[in-house]
């Protein structure tokens, strides 16, 4: 694939993170995957893992499925996160546990995913995050593919010019 195709494409992240809001969206998808056939083949399959941010105390699970359909890579990403809120009510639609932790599953769309020489990078479709007063958040991720494991980091920015926070993520092929 050309460098232009690589640039046009997209995690995760995520899976990868932040990547990680609350309101449900339509079917999650990886909109475009870029890389050579060899590189993309490294990602084909089902991947499951976790993400965590020590800054926001968010953590959760990631599931990525990437398959080839009609000579085109297609996939989905599903994020489930937990957030501790002592003495604070969880946002509407969250499952509250006695520990003060709520869990929410959030399907996310990935705008762009690229893989080249075992390095993965991408962006998540911006979304309104109720934890940040429903402000739009923007997330990017990167990682290294080593056999059946991906490890990486992500950065999420609140609003166009807001604060950023980082976290780490990993996934293994099932």
mmCIF file of C-alpha atoms in Angstrom:
data_model
loop_
_atom_site.group_PDB
_atom_site.id
_atom_site.type_symbol
_atom_site.label_atom_id
_atom_site.label_comp_id
_atom_site.label_asym_id
_atom_site.label_seq_id
_atom_site.Cartn_x
_atom_site.Cartn_y
_atom_site.Cartn_z
ATOM 1 C CA UNK A 1 0.000 0.000 0.000
ATOM 2 C CA UNK A 2 1.108 3.538 -0.623
ATOM 3 C CA UNK A 3 2.105 5.999 2.052
ATOM 4 C CA UNK A 4 -1.063 7.976 1.217
ATOM 5 C CA UNK A 5 -3.163 4.902 1.961
ATOM 6 C CA UNK A 6 -1.244 4.425 5.169
ATOM 7 C CA UNK A 7 -1.897 8.014 6.170
ATOM 8 C CA UNK A 8 -5.614 7.718 5.335
ATOM 9 C CA UNK A 9 -6.086 4.771 7.657
ATOM 10 C CA UNK A 10 -6.253 3.832 11.310
ATOM 11 C CA UNK A 11 -6.235 0.611 17.703
ATOM 12 C CA UNK A 12 -7.025 -0.095 20.062
ATOM 13 C CA UNK A 13 -5.844 1.361 21.160
ATOM 14 C CA UNK A 14 -7.165 1.900 22.503
ATOM 15 C CA UNK A 15 -7.675 0.369 22.526
ATOM 16 C CA UNK A 16 -7.291 1.108 23.006
ATOM 17 C CA UNK A 17 -8.405 4.275 26.156
ATOM 18 C CA UNK A 18 -9.781 6.955 27.061
ATOM 19 C CA UNK A 19 -10.343 5.680 23.917
ATOM 20 C CA UNK A 20 -13.104 5.433 26.238
ATOM 21 C CA UNK A 21 -16.420 7.088 26.620
ATOM 22 C CA UNK A 22 -19.866 6.022 27.619
ATOM 23 C CA UNK A 23 -22.777 6.773 25.301
ATOM 24 C CA UNK A 24 -23.646 3.941 22.955
ATOM 25 C CA UNK A 25 -22.970 4.431 19.282
ATOM 26 C CA UNK A 26 -23.969 2.445 16.220
ATOM 27 C CA UNK A 27 -22.017 -0.659 15.258
ATOM 28 C CA UNK A 28 -18.380 -0.126 16.164
ATOM 29 C CA UNK A 29 -15.974 -0.452 13.300
ATOM 30 C CA UNK A 30 -12.465 -0.035 12.131
ATOM 31 C CA UNK A 31 -13.106 2.186 9.153
ATOM 32 C CA UNK A 32 -9.839 1.622 7.344
ATOM 33 C CA UNK A 33 -6.705 -0.438 7.877
ATOM 34 C CA UNK A 34 -3.486 0.372 6.104
ATOM 35 C CA UNK A 35 -0.294 -1.569 5.601
ATOM 36 C CA UNK A 36 1.233 -4.212 3.390
ATOM 37 C CA UNK A 37 -0.589 -7.535 3.133
ATOM 38 C CA UNK A 38 2.159 -9.061 5.262
ATOM 39 C CA UNK A 39 1.861 -6.396 7.977
ATOM 40 C CA UNK A 40 -1.948 -6.479 8.043
ATOM 41 C CA UNK A 41 -1.887 -10.287 8.257
ATOM 42 C CA UNK A 42 -0.083 -9.862 11.599
ATOM 43 C CA UNK A 43 -3.276 -8.271 12.986
ATOM 44 C CA UNK A 44 -5.889 -10.588 11.467
ATOM 45 C CA UNK A 45 -7.910 -12.408 14.106
ATOM 46 C CA UNK A 46 -9.429 -11.749 17.521
ATOM 47 C CA UNK A 47 -7.424 -9.812 20.104
ATOM 48 C CA UNK A 48 -8.326 -9.248 23.749
ATOM 49 C CA UNK A 49 -6.550 -7.163 26.337
ATOM 50 C CA UNK A 50 -6.659 -4.326 28.840
ATOM 51 C CA UNK A 51 -5.952 -0.624 29.128
ATOM 52 C CA UNK A 52 -5.229 1.568 32.134
ATOM 53 C CA UNK A 53 -4.567 5.214 32.880
ATOM 54 C CA UNK A 54 -3.011 6.095 36.212
ATOM 55 C CA UNK A 55 -4.014 9.711 35.541
ATOM 56 C CA UNK A 56 -7.781 9.131 35.223
ATOM 57 C CA UNK A 57 -7.936 5.818 37.112
ATOM 58 C CA UNK A 58 -9.825 4.359 34.160
ATOM 59 C CA UNK A 59 -9.170 0.782 33.241
ATOM 60 C CA UNK A 60 -10.971 -1.832 31.266
ATOM 61 C CA UNK A 61 -10.906 -4.425 28.563
ATOM 62 C CA UNK A 62 -10.468 -4.222 24.825
ATOM 63 C CA UNK A 63 -11.641 -6.633 22.155
ATOM 64 C CA UNK A 64 -10.495 -6.200 18.568
ATOM 65 C CA UNK A 65 -11.577 -8.370 15.660
ATOM 66 C CA UNK A 66 -9.931 -7.888 12.294
ATOM 67 C CA UNK A 67 -10.758 -10.027 9.262
ATOM 68 C CA UNK A 68 -10.395 -9.825 5.523
ATOM 69 C CA UNK A 69 -13.615 -9.519 3.519
ATOM 70 C CA UNK A 70 -13.491 -9.145 -0.271
ATOM 71 C CA UNK A 71 -9.809 -8.144 -0.217
ATOM 72 C CA UNK A 72 -10.477 -5.462 2.391
ATOM 73 C CA UNK A 73 -9.716 -5.576 6.097
ATOM 74 C CA UNK A 74 -12.727 -4.961 8.326
ATOM 75 C CA UNK A 75 -13.000 -5.029 12.064
ATOM 76 C CA UNK A 76 -14.675 -3.961 15.242
ATOM 77 C CA UNK A 77 -13.447 -2.748 18.591
ATOM 78 C CA UNK A 78 -15.328 -3.014 21.867
ATOM 79 C CA UNK A 79 -14.219 -1.309 25.016
ATOM 80 C CA UNK A 80 -15.393 -2.000 28.540
ATOM 81 C CA UNK A 81 -14.078 0.289 31.223
ATOM 82 C CA UNK A 82 -14.261 0.702 34.945
ATOM 83 C CA UNK A 83 -13.912 3.928 36.880
ATOM 84 C CA UNK A 84 -13.771 4.341 40.633
ATOM 85 C CA UNK A 85 -15.942 7.090 42.044
ATOM 86 C CA UNK A 86 -15.935 7.070 45.825
ATOM 87 C CA UNK A 87 -18.867 9.108 47.154
ATOM 88 C CA UNK A 88 -19.972 10.060 43.638
ATOM 89 C CA UNK A 89 -22.940 8.639 41.757
ATOM 90 C CA UNK A 90 -22.075 6.953 38.507
ATOM 91 C CA UNK A 91 -23.357 8.527 35.301
ATOM 92 C CA UNK A 92 -26.762 7.399 34.061
ATOM 93 C CA UNK A 93 -26.607 4.036 32.342
ATOM 94 C CA UNK A 94 -23.675 2.642 34.323
ATOM 95 C CA UNK A 95 -23.726 -0.395 36.550
ATOM 96 C CA UNK A 96 -22.771 0.675 40.071
ATOM 97 C CA UNK A 97 -21.043 -1.806 42.343
ATOM 98 C CA UNK A 98 -20.837 -1.535 46.120
ATOM 99 C CA UNK A 99 -17.155 -0.687 45.770
ATOM 100 C CA UNK A 100 -18.012 2.621 44.120
ATOM 101 C CA UNK A 101 -16.824 1.297 40.777
ATOM 102 C CA UNK A 102 -19.045 1.397 37.718
ATOM 103 C CA UNK A 103 -18.651 -0.576 34.524
ATOM 104 C CA UNK A 104 -19.774 0.453 31.065
ATOM 105 C CA UNK A 105 -19.350 -1.202 27.708
ATOM 106 C CA UNK A 106 -18.704 1.220 24.871
ATOM 107 C CA UNK A 107 -18.443 0.235 21.227
ATOM 108 C CA UNK A 108 -16.002 2.568 19.511
ATOM 109 C CA UNK A 109 -15.190 3.335 15.915
ATOM 110 C CA UNK A 110 -11.594 3.526 14.843
ATOM 111 C CA UNK A 111 -10.984 6.132 12.147
ATOM 112 C CA UNK A 112 -7.559 4.972 11.126
ATOM 113 C CA UNK A 113 -5.310 2.010 11.868
ATOM 114 C CA UNK A 114 -1.913 1.597 10.282
ATOM 115 C CA UNK A 115 0.676 -1.115 10.669
ATOM 116 C CA UNK A 116 4.177 -1.004 9.287
ATOM 117 C CA UNK A 117 7.118 -3.180 10.291
ATOM 118 C CA UNK A 118 5.337 -4.375 13.439
ATOM 119 C CA UNK A 119 4.400 -0.875 14.609
ATOM 120 C CA UNK A 120 0.706 -0.044 14.941
ATOM 121 C CA UNK A 121 -0.814 3.421 15.235
ATOM 122 C CA UNK A 122 -4.174 5.035 14.815
ATOM 123 C CA UNK A 123 -6.967 7.303 15.929
ATOM 124 C CA UNK A 124 -10.335 6.636 17.515
ATOM 125 C CA UNK A 125 -13.425 8.447 16.249
ATOM 126 C CA UNK A 126 -14.003 11.424 18.608
ATOM 127 C CA UNK A 127 -16.848 10.871 21.082
ATOM 128 C CA UNK A 128 -18.715 12.726 23.849
ATOM 129 C CA UNK A 129 -17.456 11.494 27.219
ATOM 130 C CA UNK A 130 -19.864 11.846 30.173
ATOM 131 C CA UNK A 131 -16.988 11.623 32.636
ATOM 132 C CA UNK A 132 -15.721 14.901 31.153
ATOM 133 C CA UNK A 133 -19.115 16.659 31.133
ATOM 134 C CA UNK A 134 -19.873 15.158 27.697
ATOM 135 C CA UNK A 135 -17.046 17.109 26.097
ATOM 136 C CA UNK A 136 -15.677 15.593 22.929
ATOM 137 C CA UNK A 137 -12.489 13.617 23.458
ATOM 138 C CA UNK A 138 -9.863 12.772 20.854
ATOM 139 C CA UNK A 139 -7.674 9.687 21.200
ATOM 140 C CA UNK A 140 -4.615 8.328 19.431
ATOM 141 C CA UNK A 141 -2.727 5.126 20.097
ATOM 142 C CA UNK A 142 0.428 3.313 19.136
ATOM 143 C CA UNK A 143 1.930 -0.058 19.861
ATOM 144 C CA UNK A 144 4.371 -2.765 18.898
ATOM 145 C CA UNK A 145 3.256 -6.164 17.584
ATOM 146 C CA UNK A 146 5.432 -9.015 18.829
ATOM 147 C CA UNK A 147 4.078 -12.382 17.711
ATOM 148 C CA UNK A 148 0.633 -12.764 19.273
ATOM 149 C CA UNK A 149 0.934 -9.738 21.577
ATOM 150 C CA UNK A 150 0.574 -5.980 21.110
ATOM 151 C CA UNK A 151 1.727 -3.486 23.748
ATOM 152 C CA UNK A 152 1.399 0.251 23.494
ATOM 153 C CA UNK A 153 0.309 3.607 24.816
ATOM 154 C CA UNK A 154 -2.527 5.997 24.127
ATOM 155 C CA UNK A 155 -3.156 9.703 24.547
ATOM 156 C CA UNK A 156 -6.560 11.303 24.993
ATOM 157 C CA UNK A 157 -7.250 15.025 24.757
ATOM 158 C CA UNK A 158 -10.425 16.559 26.203
ATOM 159 C CA UNK A 159 -11.826 19.058 23.684
ATOM 160 C CA UNK A 160 -9.861 20.655 20.862
ATOM 161 C CA UNK A 161 -7.413 22.412 23.179
ATOM 162 C CA UNK A 162 -8.036 20.686 26.496
ATOM 163 C CA UNK A 163 -5.907 18.676 28.861
ATOM 164 C CA UNK A 164 -4.343 15.445 27.681
ATOM 165 C CA UNK A 165 -3.753 12.261 29.595
ATOM 166 C CA UNK A 166 -1.961 9.053 28.722
ATOM 167 C CA UNK A 167 -2.278 5.397 29.472
ATOM 168 C CA UNK A 168 -1.044 2.001 28.401
ATOM 169 C CA UNK A 169 -2.723 -0.951 26.719
ATOM 170 C CA UNK A 170 -1.994 -4.484 25.606
ATOM 171 C CA UNK A 171 -3.797 -7.240 23.722
ATOM 172 C CA UNK A 172 -3.127 -10.887 22.862
ATOM 173 C CA UNK A 173 -4.411 -12.884 19.913
ATOM 174 C CA UNK A 174 -6.972 -15.519 20.920
#
